[in-house]
XYZ file of C-alpha atoms in Angstrom:
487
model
C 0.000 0.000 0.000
C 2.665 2.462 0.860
C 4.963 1.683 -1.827
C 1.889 2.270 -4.624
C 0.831 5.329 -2.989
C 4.823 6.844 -3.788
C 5.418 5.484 -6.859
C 2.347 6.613 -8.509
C 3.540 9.987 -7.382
C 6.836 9.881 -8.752
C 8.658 9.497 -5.434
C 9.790 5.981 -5.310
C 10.920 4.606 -2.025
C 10.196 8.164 0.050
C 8.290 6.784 2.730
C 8.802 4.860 6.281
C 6.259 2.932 8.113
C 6.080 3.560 11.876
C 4.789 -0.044 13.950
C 3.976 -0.061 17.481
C 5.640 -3.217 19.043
C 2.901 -3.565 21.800
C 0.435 -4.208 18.663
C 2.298 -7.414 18.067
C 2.311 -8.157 21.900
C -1.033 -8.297 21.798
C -1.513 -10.281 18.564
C 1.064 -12.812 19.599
C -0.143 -13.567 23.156
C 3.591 -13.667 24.608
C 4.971 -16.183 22.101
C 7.523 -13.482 20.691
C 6.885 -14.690 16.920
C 5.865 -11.441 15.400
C 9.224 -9.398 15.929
C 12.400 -9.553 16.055
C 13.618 -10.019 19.342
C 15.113 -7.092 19.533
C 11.860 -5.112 18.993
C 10.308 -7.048 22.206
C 12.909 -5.578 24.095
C 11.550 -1.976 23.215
C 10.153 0.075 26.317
C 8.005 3.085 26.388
C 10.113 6.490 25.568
C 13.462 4.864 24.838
C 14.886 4.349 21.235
C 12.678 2.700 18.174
C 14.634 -0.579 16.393
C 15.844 0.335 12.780
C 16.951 -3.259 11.062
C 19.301 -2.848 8.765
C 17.139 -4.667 6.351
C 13.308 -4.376 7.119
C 12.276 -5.825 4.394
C 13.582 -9.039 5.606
C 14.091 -8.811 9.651
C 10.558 -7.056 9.629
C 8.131 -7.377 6.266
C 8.537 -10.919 5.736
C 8.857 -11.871 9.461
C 5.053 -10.395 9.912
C 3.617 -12.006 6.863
C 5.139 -14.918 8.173
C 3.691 -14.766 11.429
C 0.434 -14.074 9.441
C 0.458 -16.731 8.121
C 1.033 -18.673 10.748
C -1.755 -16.921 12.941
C -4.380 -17.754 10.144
C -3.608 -21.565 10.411
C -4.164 -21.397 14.453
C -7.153 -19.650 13.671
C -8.444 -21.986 11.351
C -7.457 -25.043 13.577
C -9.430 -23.851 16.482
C -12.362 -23.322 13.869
C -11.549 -27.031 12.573
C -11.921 -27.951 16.858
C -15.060 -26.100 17.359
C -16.662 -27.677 14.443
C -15.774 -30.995 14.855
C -16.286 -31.064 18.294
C -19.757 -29.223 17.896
C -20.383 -32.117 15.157
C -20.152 -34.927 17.912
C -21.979 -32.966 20.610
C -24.704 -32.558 18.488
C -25.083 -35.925 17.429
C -25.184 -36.669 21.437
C -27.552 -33.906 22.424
C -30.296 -35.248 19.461
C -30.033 -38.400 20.674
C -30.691 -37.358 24.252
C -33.499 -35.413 22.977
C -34.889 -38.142 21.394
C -35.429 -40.517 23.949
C -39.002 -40.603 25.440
C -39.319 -39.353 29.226
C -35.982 -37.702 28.769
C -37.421 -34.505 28.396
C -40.483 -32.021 29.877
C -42.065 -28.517 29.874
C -42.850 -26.959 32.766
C -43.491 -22.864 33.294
C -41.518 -20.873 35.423
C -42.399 -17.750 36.819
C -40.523 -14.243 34.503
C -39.242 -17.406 32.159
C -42.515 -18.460 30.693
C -42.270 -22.230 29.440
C -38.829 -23.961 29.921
C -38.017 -27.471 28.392
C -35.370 -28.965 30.154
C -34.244 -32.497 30.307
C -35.071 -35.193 33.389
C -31.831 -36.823 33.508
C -30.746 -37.336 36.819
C -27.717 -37.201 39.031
C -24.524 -38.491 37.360
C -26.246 -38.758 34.023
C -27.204 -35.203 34.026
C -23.944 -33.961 35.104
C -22.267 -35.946 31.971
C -24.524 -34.567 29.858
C -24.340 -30.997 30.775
C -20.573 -31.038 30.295
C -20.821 -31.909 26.557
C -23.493 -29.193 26.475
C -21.667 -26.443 28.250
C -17.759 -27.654 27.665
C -17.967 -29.348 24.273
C -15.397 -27.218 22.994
C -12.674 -27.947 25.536
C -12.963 -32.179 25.319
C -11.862 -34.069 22.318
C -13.743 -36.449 20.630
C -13.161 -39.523 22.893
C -14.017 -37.318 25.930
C -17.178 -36.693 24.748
C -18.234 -39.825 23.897
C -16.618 -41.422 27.706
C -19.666 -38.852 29.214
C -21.702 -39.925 27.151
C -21.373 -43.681 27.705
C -22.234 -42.619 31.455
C -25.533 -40.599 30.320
C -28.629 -43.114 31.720
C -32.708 -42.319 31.645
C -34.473 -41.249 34.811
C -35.967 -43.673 36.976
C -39.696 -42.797 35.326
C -37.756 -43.833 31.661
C -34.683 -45.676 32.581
C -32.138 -47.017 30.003
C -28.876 -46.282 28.355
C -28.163 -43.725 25.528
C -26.111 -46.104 23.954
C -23.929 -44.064 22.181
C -20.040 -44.486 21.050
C -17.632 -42.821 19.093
C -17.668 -45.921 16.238
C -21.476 -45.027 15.059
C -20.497 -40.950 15.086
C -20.429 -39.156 11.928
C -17.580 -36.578 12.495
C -15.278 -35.328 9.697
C -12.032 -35.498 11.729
C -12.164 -37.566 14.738
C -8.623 -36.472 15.655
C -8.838 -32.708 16.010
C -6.773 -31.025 18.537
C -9.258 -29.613 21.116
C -8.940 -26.022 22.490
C -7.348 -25.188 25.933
C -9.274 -24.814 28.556
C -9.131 -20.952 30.047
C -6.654 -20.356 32.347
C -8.655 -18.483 34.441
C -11.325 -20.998 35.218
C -10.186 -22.994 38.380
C -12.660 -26.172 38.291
C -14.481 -25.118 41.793
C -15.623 -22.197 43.569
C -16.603 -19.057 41.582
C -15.995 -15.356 43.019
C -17.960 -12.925 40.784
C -18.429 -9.259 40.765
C -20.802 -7.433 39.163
C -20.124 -3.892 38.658
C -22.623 -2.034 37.934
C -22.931 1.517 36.237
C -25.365 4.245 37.762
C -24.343 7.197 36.590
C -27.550 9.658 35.714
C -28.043 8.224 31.584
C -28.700 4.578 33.274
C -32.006 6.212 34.813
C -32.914 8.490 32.393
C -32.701 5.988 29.224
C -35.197 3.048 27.951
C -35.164 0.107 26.798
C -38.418 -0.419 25.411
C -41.137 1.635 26.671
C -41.518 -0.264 30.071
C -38.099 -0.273 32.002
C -34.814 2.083 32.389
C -31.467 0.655 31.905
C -30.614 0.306 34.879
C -33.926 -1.878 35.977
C -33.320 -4.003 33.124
C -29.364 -5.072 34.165
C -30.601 -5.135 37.669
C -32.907 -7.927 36.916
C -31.151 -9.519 34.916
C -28.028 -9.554 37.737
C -30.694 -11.133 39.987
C -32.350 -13.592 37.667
C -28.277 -15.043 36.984
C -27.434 -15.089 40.827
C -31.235 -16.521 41.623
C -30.595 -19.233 39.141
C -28.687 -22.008 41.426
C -27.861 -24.004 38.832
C -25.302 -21.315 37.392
C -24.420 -19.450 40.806
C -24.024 -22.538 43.513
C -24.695 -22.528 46.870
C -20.769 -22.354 47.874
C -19.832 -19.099 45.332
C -18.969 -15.776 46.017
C -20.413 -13.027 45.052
C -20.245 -8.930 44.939
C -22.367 -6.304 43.755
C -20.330 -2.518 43.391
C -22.463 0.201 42.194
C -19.867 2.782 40.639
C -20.103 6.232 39.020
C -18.393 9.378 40.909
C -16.568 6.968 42.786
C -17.907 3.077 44.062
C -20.235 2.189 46.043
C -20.113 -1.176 47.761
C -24.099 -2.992 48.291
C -23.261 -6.762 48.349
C -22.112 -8.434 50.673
C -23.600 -7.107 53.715
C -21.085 -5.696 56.264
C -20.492 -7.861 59.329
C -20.672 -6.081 62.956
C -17.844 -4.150 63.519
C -17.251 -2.889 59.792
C -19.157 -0.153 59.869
C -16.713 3.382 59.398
C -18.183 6.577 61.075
C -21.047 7.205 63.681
C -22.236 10.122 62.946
C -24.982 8.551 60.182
C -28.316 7.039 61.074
C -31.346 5.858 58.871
C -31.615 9.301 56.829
C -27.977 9.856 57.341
C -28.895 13.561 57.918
C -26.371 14.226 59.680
C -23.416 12.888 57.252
C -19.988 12.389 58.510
C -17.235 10.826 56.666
C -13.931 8.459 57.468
C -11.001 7.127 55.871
C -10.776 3.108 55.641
C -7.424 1.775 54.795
C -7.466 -0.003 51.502
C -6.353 -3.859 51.652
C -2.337 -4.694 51.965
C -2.527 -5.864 47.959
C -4.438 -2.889 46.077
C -3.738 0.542 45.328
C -3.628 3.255 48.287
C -7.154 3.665 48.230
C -9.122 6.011 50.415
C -12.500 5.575 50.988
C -14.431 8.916 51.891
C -18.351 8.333 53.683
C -20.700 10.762 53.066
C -24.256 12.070 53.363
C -27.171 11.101 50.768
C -27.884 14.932 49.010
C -31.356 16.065 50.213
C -32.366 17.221 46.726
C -30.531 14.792 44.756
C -31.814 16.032 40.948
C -31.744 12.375 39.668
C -34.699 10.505 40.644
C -36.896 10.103 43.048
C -35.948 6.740 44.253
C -34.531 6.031 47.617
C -33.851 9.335 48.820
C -33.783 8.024 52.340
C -31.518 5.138 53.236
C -32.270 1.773 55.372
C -29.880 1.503 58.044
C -28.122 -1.545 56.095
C -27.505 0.045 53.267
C -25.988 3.066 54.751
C -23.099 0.803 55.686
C -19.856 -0.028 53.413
C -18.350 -3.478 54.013
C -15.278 -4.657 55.140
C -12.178 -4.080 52.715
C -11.839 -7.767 52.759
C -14.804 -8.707 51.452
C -15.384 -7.453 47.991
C -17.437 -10.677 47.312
C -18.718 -12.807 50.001
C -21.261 -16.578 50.272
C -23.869 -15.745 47.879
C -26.799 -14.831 49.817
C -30.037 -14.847 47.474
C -32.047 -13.000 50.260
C -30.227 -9.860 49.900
C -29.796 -9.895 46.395
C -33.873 -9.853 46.155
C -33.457 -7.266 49.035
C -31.262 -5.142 47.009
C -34.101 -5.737 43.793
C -36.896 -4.773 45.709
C -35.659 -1.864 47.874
C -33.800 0.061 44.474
C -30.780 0.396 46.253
C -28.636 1.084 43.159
C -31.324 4.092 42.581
C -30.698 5.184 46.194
C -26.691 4.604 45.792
C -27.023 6.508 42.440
C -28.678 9.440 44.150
C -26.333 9.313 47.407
C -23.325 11.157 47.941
C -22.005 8.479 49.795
C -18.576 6.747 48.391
C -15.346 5.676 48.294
C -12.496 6.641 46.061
C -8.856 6.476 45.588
C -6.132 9.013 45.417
C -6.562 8.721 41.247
C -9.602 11.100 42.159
C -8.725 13.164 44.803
C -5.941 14.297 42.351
C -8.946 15.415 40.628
C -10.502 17.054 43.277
C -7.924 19.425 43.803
C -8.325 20.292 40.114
C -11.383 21.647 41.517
C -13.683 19.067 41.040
C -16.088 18.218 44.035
C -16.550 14.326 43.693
C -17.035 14.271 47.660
C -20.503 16.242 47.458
C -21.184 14.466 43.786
C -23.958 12.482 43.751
C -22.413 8.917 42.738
C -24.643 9.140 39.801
C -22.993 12.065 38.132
C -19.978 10.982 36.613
C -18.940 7.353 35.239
C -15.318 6.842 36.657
C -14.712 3.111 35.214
C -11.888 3.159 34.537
C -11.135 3.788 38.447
C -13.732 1.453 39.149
C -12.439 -1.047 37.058
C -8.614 -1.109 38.588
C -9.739 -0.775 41.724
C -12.154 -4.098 41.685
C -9.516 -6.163 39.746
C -6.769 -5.050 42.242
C -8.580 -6.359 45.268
C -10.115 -9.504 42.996
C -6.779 -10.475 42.354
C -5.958 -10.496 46.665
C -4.411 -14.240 47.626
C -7.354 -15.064 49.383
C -9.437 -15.534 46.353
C -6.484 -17.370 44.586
C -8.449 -20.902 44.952
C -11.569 -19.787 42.961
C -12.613 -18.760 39.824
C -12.314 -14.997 39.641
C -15.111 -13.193 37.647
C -15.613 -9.398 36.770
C -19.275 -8.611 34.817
C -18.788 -5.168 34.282
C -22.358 -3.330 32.868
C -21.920 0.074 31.280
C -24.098 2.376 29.205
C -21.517 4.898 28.465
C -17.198 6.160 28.230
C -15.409 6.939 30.994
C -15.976 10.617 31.945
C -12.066 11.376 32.507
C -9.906 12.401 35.727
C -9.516 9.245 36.628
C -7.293 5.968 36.040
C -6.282 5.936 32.372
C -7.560 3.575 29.692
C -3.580 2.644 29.788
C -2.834 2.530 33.265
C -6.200 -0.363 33.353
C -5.147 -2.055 30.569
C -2.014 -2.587 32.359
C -2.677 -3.711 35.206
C -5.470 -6.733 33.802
C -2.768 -7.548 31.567
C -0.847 -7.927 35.001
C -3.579 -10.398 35.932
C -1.764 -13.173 33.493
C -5.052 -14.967 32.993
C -6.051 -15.485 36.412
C -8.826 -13.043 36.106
C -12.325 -13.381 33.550
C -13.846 -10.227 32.684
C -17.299 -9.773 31.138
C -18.256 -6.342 29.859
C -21.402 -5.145 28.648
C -22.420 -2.056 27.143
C -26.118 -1.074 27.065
C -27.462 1.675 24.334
C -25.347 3.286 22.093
C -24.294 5.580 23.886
C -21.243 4.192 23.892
C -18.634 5.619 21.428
C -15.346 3.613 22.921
C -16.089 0.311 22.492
C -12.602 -0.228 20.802
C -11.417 1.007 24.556
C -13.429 -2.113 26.243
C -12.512 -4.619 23.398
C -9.010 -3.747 24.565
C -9.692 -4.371 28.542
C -11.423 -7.708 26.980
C -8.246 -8.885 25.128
C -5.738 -7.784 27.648
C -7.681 -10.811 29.613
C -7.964 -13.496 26.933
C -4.192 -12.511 25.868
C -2.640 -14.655 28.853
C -5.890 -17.235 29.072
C -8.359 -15.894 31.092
C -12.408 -15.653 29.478
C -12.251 -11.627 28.272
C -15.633 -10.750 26.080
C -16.812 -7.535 25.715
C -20.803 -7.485 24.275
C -22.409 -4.282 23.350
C -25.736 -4.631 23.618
C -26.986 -1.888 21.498
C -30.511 -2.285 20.541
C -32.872 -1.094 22.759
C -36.276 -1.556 21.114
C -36.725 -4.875 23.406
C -34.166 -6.626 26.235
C -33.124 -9.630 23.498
C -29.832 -8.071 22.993
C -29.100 -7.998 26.646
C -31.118 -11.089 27.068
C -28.530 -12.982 24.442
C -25.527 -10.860 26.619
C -26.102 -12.519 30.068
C -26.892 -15.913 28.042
C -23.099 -15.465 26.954
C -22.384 -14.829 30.822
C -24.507 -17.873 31.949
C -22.033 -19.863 29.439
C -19.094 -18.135 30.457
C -19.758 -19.004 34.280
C -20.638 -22.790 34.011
C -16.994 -23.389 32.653
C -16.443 -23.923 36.113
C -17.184 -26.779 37.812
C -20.322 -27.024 40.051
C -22.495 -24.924 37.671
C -25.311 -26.310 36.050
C -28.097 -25.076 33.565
C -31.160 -25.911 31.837
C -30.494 -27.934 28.989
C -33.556 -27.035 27.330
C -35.120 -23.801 25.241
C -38.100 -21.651 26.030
């Protein structure tokens, strides 16, 4: 391209091509096969590499790689299919079996068809469904061999890999994540309330905000996905974060000047956990005229509190997340002043703007939000589970805070042993390329990154077919089960 562009104007060779090394850091996940080695060596303000002959240390060496990238690619599509080809085969013949299968309605889900199978069976079956991908071919058809009726329709499938159809019966299956430890799940869900959640539809019937709320507690309510022995965290963020789930335990509670209206205000410093950022957490009163909504302009006596600094997810408890449904306390956190921020922001504050008397609802600080969650996520005491971020959003990052660098950084720090979800509601948002980046700076190292923009807001299906993709996502990890049916 650049050599045609000089030519045709006469000037032959007068041009030189500028790359950015961490591109190829990126696009070769580590393995150093893009570059020279020299150029891997490169660091941020020191000297560019010049080969002596680019054409050849450089040019061909990236069409090389190229090359080589587009096989990869097309193995793992060669995996997926395949191993999609013998699942299928299993799954129809599951669904074919009489008994196997029934309807039943289920309140908010209308009718749900999901299989009988029982115990072990189900369990074997379920895998295929949920982890086809990751199991070769003889994996899948060992669970299968172990799949068995219900007691009201007992029997075998009777299925083995000899009577399969499948192209390629030796394809090389795909790595499992590296961020999915086969056991307990810790997941956060960090939730956006800044003022344009609120204020925006989707549909005529609900705002943004009520529709991720309800879908947050129709994945944690669902047992089968969220077990009994997860963790789990709820962070409302905006001008700062504001921490609702897990309840604070006696004794975490900073301050005593607040009571159930928190008229009075007050605020304290917590000190941030030994592993994250120096992070100062400022309390606050709720604003009496709050010029967002209506909702929650008074504050139960729980959800005045902020929990522990330890406990940025805790034992799911379904209770409270209904609680935290039913009572709007993101609306009342949105329209608070109360929250805690790090010394990213109060750098901004003494640019002169007033985040401690902000309503938390009137800026979207994510990118804060973000680092701060992942920093504490990533603490040693959550090393033994599967660590989860679903980050909702419905807009960019309003600026004065962490930079889109400085995050990117730091999950790239996480070398796969974080999983990030993030999805964008509306179209509001205009940096998606931004959280496609966050995304990849997780799947770069092995970890589950997606970012999903969920743009359509006529109906919920887009977000709908987002936390389906989260639902997946989650029952990677052992212990999870779902429906195997359709509505």
């Amino acid at each position: 391209q650049f050599k045609g562009r000089t030519a045709r104007q006469n000037w032959r060779g007068q041009y030189c091509v500028v790359l950015n090394a961490d591109d190829y850091r990126a696009l070769d996940k580590g393995r150093q096969e893009a570059l020279p080695p020299e150029a891997y060596r490169l660091r941020a303000g020191g000297a560019p590499f010049a080969p002596s002959d680019p054409e050849i240390a450089l040019v061909q060496r990236i069409l090389e790689f190229g090359s080589k990238e587009s096989e990869r690619r097309l193995e793992n599509c060669k995996a997926v299919y395949n191993a999609g080809f013998i699942a299928n085969e299993v799954c129809e013949r599951v669904w074919m079996q009489k008994g196997w299968h029934a309807a039943k309605a289920e309140a908010g889900r209308g009718v749900q068809v999901d299989v009988t199978l029982e115990g072990e069976a189900r369990k074997a079956f379920l895998d295929i469904c949920v982890r086809y991908r990751y199991m070769s071919a003889e994996e899948i058809a060992e669970a299968a061999s172990r799949i068995s009726g219900p007691k009201a329709a007992p029997g075998q499938l009777g299925f083995s890999l000899g009577e399969s159809l499948i192209p390629d019966r030796n394809y090389e299956k795909l790595p499992m994540p590296k961020g999915v430890v086969q056991g307990r799940k810790s997941v956060l869900f960090l939730i956006d309330v800044s003022g344009s959640m609120s204020t925006n539809r989707i549909g005529d019937r609900i705002t943004r905000l009520e529709a991720c709320k309800s879908r947050v507690k129709t994945l944690i309510m669902n047992e089968k996905v969220v077990c009994d022995g997860d963790h789990v965290g709820i962070v409302a963020f905006g001008a700062g974060l504001r921490r609702l789930l897990p309840r604070p335990t006696a004794g975490t509670v900073a301050g005593t000047a607040m009571n159930t209206s928190l008229g009075g205000g007050g605020s304290a410093h917590i000190p941030g956990p030994p592993t994250s950022p120096t992070f100062s957490r400022t309390l606050s009163s709720t604003s009496s005229t709050d010029g967002l909504s209506p909702a929650g302009r008074s504050l139960t006596l729980a959800s005045c509190f902020v929990s522990n600094a330890s406990d940025i997810v805790g034992p799911v408890n379904r209770r409270h997340v209904t609680m935290l449904v039913e009572n709007r306390e993101l609306e009342s956190a949105q329209a608070g002043t109360q929250k805690e921020y790090g010394d990213d922001l109060v750098v901004f504050e003494r640019n002169g703007a007033d985040i401690k008397n902000k309503m938390l609802g009137n800026f979207t600080f994510m990118y804060s939000a973000l680092y701060t969650c992942a920093s504490e996520l990533m603490h040693a005491r959550y090393r033994n589970s599967s660590r989860w971020i679903i980050l909702l959003c419905d807009g960019d990052d309003s600026g004065g805070g962490r930079s889109e660098a400085s995050c990117r950084e730091l999950l790239r720090s996480c070398c796969g042993e974080l999983n990030l979800v993030i999805i964008s509601v509306g179209s509001d948002v205009t940096r998606g390329s931004v959280l496609q980046s966050f995304a990849d700076a997780i799947s770069h190292d092995g970890g589950v990154g997606k970012y999903i923009a969920a743009f359509q807001e006529q109906d919920e299906s887009q977000l709908q077919d987002a936390f389906a993709q989260v639902e997946e996502s989650l029952l990677l990890v052992g212990g999870g089960q779902t429906e195997a049916g359709c509505s």
